[in-house]
CSV table of C-alpha atoms in Angstrom, one decimal:
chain,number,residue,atom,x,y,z
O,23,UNK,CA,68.1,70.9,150.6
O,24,UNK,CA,67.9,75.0,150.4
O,25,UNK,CA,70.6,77.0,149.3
O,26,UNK,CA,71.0,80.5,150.3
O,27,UNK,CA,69.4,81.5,147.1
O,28,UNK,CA,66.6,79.4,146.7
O,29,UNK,CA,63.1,80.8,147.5
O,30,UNK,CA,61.6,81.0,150.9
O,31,UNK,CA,58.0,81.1,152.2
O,32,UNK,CA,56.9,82.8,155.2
O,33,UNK,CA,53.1,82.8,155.7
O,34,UNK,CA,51.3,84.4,153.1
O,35,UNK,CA,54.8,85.2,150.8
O,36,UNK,CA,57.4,84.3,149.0
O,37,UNK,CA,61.2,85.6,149.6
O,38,UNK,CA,63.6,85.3,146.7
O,39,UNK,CA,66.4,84.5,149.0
O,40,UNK,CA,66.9,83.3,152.3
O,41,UNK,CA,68.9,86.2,153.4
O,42,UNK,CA,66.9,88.3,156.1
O,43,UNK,CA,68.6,91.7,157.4
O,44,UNK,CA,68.1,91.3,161.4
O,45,UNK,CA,66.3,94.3,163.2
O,46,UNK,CA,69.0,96.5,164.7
O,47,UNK,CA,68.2,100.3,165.9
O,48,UNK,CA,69.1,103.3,163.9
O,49,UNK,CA,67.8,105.9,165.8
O,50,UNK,CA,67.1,107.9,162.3
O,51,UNK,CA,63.4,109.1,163.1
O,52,UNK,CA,62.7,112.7,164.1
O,53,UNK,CA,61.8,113.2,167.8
O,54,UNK,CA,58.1,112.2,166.8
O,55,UNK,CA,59.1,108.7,165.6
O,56,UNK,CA,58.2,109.6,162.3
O,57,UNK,CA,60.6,108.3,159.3
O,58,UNK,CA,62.8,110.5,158.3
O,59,UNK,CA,64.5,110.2,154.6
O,60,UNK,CA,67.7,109.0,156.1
O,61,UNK,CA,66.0,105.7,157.4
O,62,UNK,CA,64.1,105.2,153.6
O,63,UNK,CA,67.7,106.0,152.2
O,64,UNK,CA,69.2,103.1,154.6
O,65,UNK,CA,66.7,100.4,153.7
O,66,UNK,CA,66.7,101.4,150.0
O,67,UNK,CA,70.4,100.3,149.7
O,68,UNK,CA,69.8,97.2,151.5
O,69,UNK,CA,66.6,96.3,149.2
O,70,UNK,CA,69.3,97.1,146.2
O,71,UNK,CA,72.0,94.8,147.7
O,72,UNK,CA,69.7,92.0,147.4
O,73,UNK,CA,68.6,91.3,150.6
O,74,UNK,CA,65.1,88.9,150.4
O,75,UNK,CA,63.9,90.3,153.5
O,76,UNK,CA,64.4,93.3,155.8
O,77,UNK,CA,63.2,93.3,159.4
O,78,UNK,CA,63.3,97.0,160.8
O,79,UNK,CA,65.0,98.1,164.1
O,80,UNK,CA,62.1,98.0,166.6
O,81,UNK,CA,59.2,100.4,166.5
O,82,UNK,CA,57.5,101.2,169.7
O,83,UNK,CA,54.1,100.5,169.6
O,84,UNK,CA,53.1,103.1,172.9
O,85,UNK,CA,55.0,106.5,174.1
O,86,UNK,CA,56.2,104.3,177.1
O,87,UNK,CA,58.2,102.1,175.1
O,88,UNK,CA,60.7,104.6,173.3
O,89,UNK,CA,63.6,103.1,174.5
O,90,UNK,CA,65.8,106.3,172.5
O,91,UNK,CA,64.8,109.4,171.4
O,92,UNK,CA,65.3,109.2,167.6
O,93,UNK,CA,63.7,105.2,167.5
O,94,UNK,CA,60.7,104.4,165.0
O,95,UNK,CA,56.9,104.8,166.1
O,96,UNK,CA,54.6,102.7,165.2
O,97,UNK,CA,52.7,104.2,168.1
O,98,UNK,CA,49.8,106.9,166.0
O,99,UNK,CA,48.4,106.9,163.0
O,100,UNK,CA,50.8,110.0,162.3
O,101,UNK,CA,53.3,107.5,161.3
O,102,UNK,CA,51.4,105.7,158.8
O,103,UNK,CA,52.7,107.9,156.0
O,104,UNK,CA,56.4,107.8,156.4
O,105,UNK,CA,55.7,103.9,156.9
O,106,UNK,CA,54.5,104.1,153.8
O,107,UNK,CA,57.2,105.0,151.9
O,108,UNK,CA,59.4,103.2,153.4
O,109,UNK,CA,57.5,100.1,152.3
O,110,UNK,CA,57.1,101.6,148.9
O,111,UNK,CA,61.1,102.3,148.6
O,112,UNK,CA,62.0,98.8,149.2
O,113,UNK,CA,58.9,97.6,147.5
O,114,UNK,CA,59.8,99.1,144.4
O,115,UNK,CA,63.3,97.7,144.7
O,116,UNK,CA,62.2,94.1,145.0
O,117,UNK,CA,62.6,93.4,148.8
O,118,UNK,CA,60.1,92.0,151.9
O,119,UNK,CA,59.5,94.3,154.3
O,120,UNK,CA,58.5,93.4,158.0
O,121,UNK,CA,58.1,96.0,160.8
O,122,UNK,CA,59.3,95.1,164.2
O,123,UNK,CA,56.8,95.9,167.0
O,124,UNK,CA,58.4,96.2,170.8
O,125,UNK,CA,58.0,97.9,174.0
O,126,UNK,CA,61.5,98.8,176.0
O,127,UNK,CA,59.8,98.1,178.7
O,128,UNK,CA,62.4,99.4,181.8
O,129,UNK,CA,65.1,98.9,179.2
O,130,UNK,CA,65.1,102.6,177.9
O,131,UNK,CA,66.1,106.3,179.2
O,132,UNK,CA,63.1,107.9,181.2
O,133,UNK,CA,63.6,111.1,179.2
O,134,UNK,CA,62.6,109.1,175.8
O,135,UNK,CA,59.4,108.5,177.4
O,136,UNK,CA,58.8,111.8,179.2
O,137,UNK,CA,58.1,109.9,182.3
O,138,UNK,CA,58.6,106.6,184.2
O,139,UNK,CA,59.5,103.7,183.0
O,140,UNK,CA,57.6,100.7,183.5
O,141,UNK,CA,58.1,96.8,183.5
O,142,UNK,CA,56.4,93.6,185.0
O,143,UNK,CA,57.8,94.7,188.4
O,144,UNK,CA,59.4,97.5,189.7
O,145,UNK,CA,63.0,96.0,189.5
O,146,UNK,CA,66.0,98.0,188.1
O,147,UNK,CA,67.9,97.8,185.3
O,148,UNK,CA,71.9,97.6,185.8
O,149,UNK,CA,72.5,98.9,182.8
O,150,UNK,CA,70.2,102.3,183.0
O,151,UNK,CA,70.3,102.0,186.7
O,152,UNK,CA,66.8,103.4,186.9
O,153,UNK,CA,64.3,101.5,188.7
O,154,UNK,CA,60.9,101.4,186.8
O,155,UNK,CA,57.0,101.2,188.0
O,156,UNK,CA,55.3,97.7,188.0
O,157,UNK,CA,52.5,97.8,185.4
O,158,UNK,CA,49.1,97.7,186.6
O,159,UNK,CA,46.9,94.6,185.1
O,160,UNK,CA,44.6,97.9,183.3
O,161,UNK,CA,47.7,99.0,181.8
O,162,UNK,CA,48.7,95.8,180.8
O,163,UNK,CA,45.5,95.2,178.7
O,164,UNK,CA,46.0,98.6,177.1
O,165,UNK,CA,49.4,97.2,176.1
O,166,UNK,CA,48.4,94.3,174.4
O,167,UNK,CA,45.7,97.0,172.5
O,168,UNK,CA,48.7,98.9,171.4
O,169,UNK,CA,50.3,96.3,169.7
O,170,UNK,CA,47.1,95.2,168.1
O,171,UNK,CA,46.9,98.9,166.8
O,172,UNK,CA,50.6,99.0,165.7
O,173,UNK,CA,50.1,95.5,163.6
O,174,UNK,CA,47.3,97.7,162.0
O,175,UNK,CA,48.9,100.6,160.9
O,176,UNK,CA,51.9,98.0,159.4
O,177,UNK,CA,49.2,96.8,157.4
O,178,UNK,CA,48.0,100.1,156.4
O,179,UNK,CA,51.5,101.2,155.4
O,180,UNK,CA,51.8,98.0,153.3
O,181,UNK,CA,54.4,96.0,154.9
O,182,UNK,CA,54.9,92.5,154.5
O,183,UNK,CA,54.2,91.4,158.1
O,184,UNK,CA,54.9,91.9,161.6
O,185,UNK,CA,58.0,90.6,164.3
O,186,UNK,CA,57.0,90.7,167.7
O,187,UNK,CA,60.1,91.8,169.7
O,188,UNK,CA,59.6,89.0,172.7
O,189,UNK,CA,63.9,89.0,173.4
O,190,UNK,CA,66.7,90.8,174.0
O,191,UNK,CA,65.7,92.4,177.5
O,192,UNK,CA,62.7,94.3,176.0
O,193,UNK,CA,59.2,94.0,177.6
O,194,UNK,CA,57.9,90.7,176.2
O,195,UNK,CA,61.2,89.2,177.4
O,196,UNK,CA,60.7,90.8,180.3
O,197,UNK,CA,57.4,89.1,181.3
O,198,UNK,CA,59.0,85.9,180.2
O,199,UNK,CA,61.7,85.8,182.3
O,200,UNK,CA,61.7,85.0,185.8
O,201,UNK,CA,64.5,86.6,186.6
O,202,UNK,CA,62.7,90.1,185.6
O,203,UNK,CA,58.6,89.2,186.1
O,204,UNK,CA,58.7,88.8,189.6
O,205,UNK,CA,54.5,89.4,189.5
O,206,UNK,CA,51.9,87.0,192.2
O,207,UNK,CA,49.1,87.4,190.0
O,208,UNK,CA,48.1,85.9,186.4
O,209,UNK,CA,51.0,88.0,184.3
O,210,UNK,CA,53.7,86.2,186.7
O,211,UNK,CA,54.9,82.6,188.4
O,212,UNK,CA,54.5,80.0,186.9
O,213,UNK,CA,55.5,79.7,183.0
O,214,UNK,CA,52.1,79.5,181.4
O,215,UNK,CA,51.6,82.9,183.4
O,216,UNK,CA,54.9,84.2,182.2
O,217,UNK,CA,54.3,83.8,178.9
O,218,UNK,CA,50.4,85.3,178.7
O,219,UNK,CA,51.7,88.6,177.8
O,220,UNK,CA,53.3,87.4,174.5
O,221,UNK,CA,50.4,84.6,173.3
O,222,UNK,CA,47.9,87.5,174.2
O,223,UNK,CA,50.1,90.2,172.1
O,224,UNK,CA,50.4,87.5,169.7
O,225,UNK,CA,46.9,87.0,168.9
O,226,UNK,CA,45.8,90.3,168.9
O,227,UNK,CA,48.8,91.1,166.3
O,228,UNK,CA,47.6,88.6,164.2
O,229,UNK,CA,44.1,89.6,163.9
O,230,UNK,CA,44.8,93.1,163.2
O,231,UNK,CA,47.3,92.3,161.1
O,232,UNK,CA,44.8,90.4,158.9
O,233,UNK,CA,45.5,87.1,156.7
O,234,UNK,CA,47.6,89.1,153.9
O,235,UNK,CA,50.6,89.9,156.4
O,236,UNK,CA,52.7,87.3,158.2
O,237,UNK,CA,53.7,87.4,162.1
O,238,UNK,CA,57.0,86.4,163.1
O,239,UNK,CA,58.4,86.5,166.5
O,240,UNK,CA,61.7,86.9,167.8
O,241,UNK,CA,62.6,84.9,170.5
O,242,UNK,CA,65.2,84.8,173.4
O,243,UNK,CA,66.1,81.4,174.2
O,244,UNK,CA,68.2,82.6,177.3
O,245,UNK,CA,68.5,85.6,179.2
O,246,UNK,CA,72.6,84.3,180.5
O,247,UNK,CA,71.3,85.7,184.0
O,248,UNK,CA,71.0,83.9,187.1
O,249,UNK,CA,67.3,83.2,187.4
O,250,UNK,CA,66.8,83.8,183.8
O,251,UNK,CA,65.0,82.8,181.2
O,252,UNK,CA,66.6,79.1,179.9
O,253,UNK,CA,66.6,77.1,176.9
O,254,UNK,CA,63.9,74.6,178.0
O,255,UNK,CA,61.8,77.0,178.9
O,256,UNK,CA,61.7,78.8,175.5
O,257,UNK,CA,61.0,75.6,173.3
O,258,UNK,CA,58.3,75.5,175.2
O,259,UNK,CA,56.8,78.9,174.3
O,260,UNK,CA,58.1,78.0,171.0
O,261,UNK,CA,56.2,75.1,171.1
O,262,UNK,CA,52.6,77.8,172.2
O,263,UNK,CA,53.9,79.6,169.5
O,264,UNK,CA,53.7,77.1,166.8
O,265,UNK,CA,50.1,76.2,167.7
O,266,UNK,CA,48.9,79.0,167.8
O,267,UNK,CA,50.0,79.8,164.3
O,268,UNK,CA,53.3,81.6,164.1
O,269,UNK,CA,54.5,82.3,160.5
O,270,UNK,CA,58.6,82.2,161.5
O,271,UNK,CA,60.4,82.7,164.6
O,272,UNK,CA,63.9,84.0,164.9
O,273,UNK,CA,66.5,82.5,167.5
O,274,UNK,CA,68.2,85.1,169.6
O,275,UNK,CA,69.3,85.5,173.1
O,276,UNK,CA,70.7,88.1,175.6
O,277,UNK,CA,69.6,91.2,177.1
O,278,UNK,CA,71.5,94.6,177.4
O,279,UNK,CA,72.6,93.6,180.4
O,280,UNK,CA,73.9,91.1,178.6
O,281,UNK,CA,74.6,92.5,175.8
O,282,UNK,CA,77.9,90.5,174.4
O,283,UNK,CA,76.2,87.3,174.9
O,284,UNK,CA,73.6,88.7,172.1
O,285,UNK,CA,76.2,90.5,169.8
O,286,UNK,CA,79.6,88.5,170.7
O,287,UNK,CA,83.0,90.4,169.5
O,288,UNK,CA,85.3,92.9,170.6
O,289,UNK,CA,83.6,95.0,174.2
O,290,UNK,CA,84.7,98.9,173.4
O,291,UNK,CA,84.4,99.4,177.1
O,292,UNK,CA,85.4,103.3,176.1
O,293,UNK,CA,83.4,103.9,173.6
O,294,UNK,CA,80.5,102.1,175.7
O,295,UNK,CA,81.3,105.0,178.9
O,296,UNK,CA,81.7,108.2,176.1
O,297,UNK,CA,78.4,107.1,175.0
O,298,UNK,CA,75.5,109.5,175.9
O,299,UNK,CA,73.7,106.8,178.1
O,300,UNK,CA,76.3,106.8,180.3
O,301,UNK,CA,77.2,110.0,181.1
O,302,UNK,CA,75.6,109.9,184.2
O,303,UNK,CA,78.0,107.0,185.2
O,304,UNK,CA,80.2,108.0,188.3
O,305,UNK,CA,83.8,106.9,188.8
O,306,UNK,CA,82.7,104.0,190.9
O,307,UNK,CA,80.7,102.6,188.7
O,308,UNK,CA,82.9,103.3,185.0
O,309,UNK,CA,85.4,101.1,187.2
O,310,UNK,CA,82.8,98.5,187.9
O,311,UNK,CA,82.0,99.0,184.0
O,312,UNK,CA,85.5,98.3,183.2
O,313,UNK,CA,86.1,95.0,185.3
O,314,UNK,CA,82.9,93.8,184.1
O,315,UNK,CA,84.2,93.9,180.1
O,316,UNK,CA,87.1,92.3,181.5
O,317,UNK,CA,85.4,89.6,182.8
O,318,UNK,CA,83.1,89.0,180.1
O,319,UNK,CA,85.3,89.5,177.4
O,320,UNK,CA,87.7,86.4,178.5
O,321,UNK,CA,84.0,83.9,179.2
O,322,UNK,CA,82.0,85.3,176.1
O,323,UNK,CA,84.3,84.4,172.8
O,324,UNK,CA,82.6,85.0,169.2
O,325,UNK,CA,82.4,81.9,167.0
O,326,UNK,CA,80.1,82.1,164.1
O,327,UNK,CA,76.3,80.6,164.3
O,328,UNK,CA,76.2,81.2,168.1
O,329,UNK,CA,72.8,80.8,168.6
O,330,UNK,CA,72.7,77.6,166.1
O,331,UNK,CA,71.7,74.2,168.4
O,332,UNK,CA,69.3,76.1,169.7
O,333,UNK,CA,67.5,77.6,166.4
O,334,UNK,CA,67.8,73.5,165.5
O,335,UNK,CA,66.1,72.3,168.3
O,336,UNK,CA,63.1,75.1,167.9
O,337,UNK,CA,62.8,73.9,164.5
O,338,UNK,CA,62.8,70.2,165.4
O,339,UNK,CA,60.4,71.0,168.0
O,340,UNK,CA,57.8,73.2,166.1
O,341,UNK,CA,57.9,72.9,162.6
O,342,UNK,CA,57.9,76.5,161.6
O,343,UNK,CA,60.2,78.7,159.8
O,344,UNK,CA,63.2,79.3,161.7
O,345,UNK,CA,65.6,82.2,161.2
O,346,UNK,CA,69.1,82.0,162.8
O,347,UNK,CA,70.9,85.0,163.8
O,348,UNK,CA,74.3,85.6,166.0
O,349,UNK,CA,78.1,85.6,164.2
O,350,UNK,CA,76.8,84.5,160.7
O,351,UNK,CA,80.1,85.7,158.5
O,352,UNK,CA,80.8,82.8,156.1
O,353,UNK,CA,78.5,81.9,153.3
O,354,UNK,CA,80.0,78.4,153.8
O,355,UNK,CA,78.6,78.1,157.0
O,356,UNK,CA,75.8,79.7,156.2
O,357,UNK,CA,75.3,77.5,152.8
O,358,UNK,CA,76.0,74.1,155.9
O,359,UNK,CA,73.6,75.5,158.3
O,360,UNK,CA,70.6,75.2,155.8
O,361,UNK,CA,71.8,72.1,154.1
O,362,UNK,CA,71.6,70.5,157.5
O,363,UNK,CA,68.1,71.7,158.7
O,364,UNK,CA,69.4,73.9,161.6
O,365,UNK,CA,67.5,76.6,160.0
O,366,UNK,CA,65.4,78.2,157.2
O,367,UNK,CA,67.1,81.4,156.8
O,368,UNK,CA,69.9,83.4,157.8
O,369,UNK,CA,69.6,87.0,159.3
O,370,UNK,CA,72.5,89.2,159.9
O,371,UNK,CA,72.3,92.6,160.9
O,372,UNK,CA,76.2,94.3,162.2
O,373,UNK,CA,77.6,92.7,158.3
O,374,UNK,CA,75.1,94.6,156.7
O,375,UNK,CA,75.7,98.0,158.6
O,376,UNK,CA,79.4,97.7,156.8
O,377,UNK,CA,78.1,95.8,153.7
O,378,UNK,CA,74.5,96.4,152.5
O,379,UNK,CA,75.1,95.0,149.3
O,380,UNK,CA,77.0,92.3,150.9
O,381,UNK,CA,74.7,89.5,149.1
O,382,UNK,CA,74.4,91.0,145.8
O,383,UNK,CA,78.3,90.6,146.2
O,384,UNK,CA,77.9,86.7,147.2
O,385,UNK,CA,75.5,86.6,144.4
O,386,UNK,CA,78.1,88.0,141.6
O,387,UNK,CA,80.6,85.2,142.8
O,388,UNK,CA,82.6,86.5,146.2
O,389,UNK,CA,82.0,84.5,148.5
O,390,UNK,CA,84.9,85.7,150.8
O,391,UNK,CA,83.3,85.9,154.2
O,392,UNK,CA,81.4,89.1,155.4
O,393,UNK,CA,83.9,92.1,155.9
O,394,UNK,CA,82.2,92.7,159.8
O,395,UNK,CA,85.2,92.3,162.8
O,396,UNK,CA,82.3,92.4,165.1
O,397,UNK,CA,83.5,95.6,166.6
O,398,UNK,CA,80.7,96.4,168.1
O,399,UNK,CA,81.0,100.3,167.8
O,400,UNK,CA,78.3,100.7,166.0
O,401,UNK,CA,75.8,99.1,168.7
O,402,UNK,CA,77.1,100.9,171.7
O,403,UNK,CA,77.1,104.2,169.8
O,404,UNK,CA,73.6,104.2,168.0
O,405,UNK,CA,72.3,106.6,170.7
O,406,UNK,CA,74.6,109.6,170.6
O,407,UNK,CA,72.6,111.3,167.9
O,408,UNK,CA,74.7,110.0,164.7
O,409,UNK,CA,72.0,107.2,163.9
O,410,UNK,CA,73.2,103.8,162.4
O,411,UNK,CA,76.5,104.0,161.0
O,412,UNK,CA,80.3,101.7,160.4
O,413,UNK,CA,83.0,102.7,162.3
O,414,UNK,CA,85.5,100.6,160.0
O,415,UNK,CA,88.8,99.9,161.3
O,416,UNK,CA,88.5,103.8,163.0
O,417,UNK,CA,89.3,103.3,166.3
O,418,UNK,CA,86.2,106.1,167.2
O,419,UNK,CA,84.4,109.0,165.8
């Protein structure tokens, strides 16, 4: 059986480790979406700390899927060159690199995007409280383009591969689920409708991606909404995925909405309402706000390897790589999960914000569990125009 530092293959390459960083925003790019020396800085030390493969927070792949001003582009060809040396910083240092291509969809602020936001159907978002415009099938075609072009310019800035974003809320997820595609023509209905969106994205990623770069996708296996998407129906598109050639998929699940079902731990429901996307809140709904994180934080408890029965049955099901991520912290567990077939690799992403050279630690013989306490502070405050960064044991910034 593996070990967490035995070698790994995913498509076309080899990973020295089966420790994978999990995409997480940093909000480090200029207001262009072009890399700024901050970001290369950020994935350098996590290329040092041993980490055998780093998946980037998401870069939009159209101007309508900025989510935040300050997230990656992947969007022109003006972003090629800082892509490139990003690449070339962790390449240099021994690491995989995979760029995460995503759309926010109506999960975003309309001022990111310069204009409306758009989504399967014109249904709003509790969280942004902005409702968004359905997508027109024209404009939906020119989405599946822009992907295609994104996977391109990955290749020509030398990354190792591609993740498609199809989870966490964003617009993939979005078509998938029926609780957000509420569409009566081919993009909506029925699940072999639902999930068109992502096999067409898929494909046209993978041929513009060409045969040297591997395609992964990351996958929500539940929405935890009413109506949502559920575990069933995911193995299933896991299943599409599989035959269609998918070189990994990572287990995930959640939206914003639903945010502490994705990234379980402590809910700073005040540093959540000081945060710049919700200063427009009024005192009706911060109160809302407040019971809400009440509620949840009494049903949702952390436990590590949340997302683990589920990244075992994808595996068992389709025969590809599978990544687990959600409350990895002990390299015991971690060490178990692979020695029992429940996964392939392990991604983490809030242990490596506090530790990036959290493996090369493991790797020199301490193998006390990752120094994370699942705070959470450094999720809800990404936005405000600091970028990426550990709060520690402060109680704010």
């Amino acid at each position: 059986m593996a070990g967490l530092f035995d070698p790994a293959v995913i498509g076309p390459f080899w990973l020295k480790n089966r420790f994978v960083r999990a995409a997480t925003a940093e909000c480090m790019a200029d207001d262009r979406g072009l890399v700024s020396t901050r970001l290369i800085s950020l994935y350098s030390r996590l290329a040092e700390g041993d980490v055998g493969l780093l998946i980037t927070g998401g870069a939009y792949v159209h101007p309508s899927g900025r989510s935040y001003v300050g997230v990656t582009g992947a969007h022109d060809d003006s972003t090629i060159p800082g892509l490139s040396a990003l690449t070339e910083a962790v390449h240099q240092r021994g690491a995989r690199i995979v760029l995460q291509l995503y759309h926010c969809g109506r999960q975003g602020e309309a001022q990111a995007v310069g204009g409306a936001l758009v989504a399967p159907s014109a249904l709003p978002d509790r969280l942004v409280r902005v409702r968004p415009r359905a997508l027109s099938p024209e404009e939906i075609e020119a989405l599946i383009v822009a992907f295609a072009d994104a996977a391109r310019r990955a290749r020509d800035a030398g990354f190792d591969g591609v993740e498609i974003l199809a989870a966490n809320g964003y617009l993939i997820n979005q078509f998938l689920s029926p609780h957000f595609n509420r569409r009566e023509d081919e993009w909506g209905g029925s699940l072999a409708n639902r999930m068109r969106f992502l096999l067409r994205v898929f494909r046209a990623a993978r041929k513009a991606a060409g045969p040297d770069l591997a395609v992964l996708v990351k996958l929500t296996v539940s929405d935890f909404v009413r109506g949502g998407l559920t575990p069933e129906e995911s193995l299933a598109v896991a299943r599409e995925l599989a035959a269609e050639g998918v070189d990994a998929v990572e287990i995930t699940g959640g939206t914003l909405e639903t945010i502490f079902h994705m990234s379980r731990g402590e809910i700073p429901v005040e540093q959540i309402l000081s945060s710049r996307p919700a200063s427009g809140l009024g005192p009706v709904v911060r109160h809302l706000v407040r019971a809400a994180a009440t509620t949840m934080q009494g049903r949702v408890k952390f436990e590590e390897a949340y997302f683990a029965r589920y990244a075992a049955a994808v595996r068992e099901a389709t025969g590809v790589p599978v990544i687990l991520v959600g409350g990895l912290r002990s390299p015991q567990l971690m060490e178990q999960l692979l020695h029992q077939g429940k996964a392939d690799l392990v991604a983490m992403a809030r242990p490596f914000v506090r530790e990036p050279y959290f493996v090369r630690r493991l790797r020199a013989g301490d193998d006390r569990p990752a120094l994370c306490r699942s705070c959470n502070r450094c999720l809800v405050r990404v936005a405000d125009g600091d970028g990426l960064h550990c709060f520690g044991d402060q109680k704010d910034r």
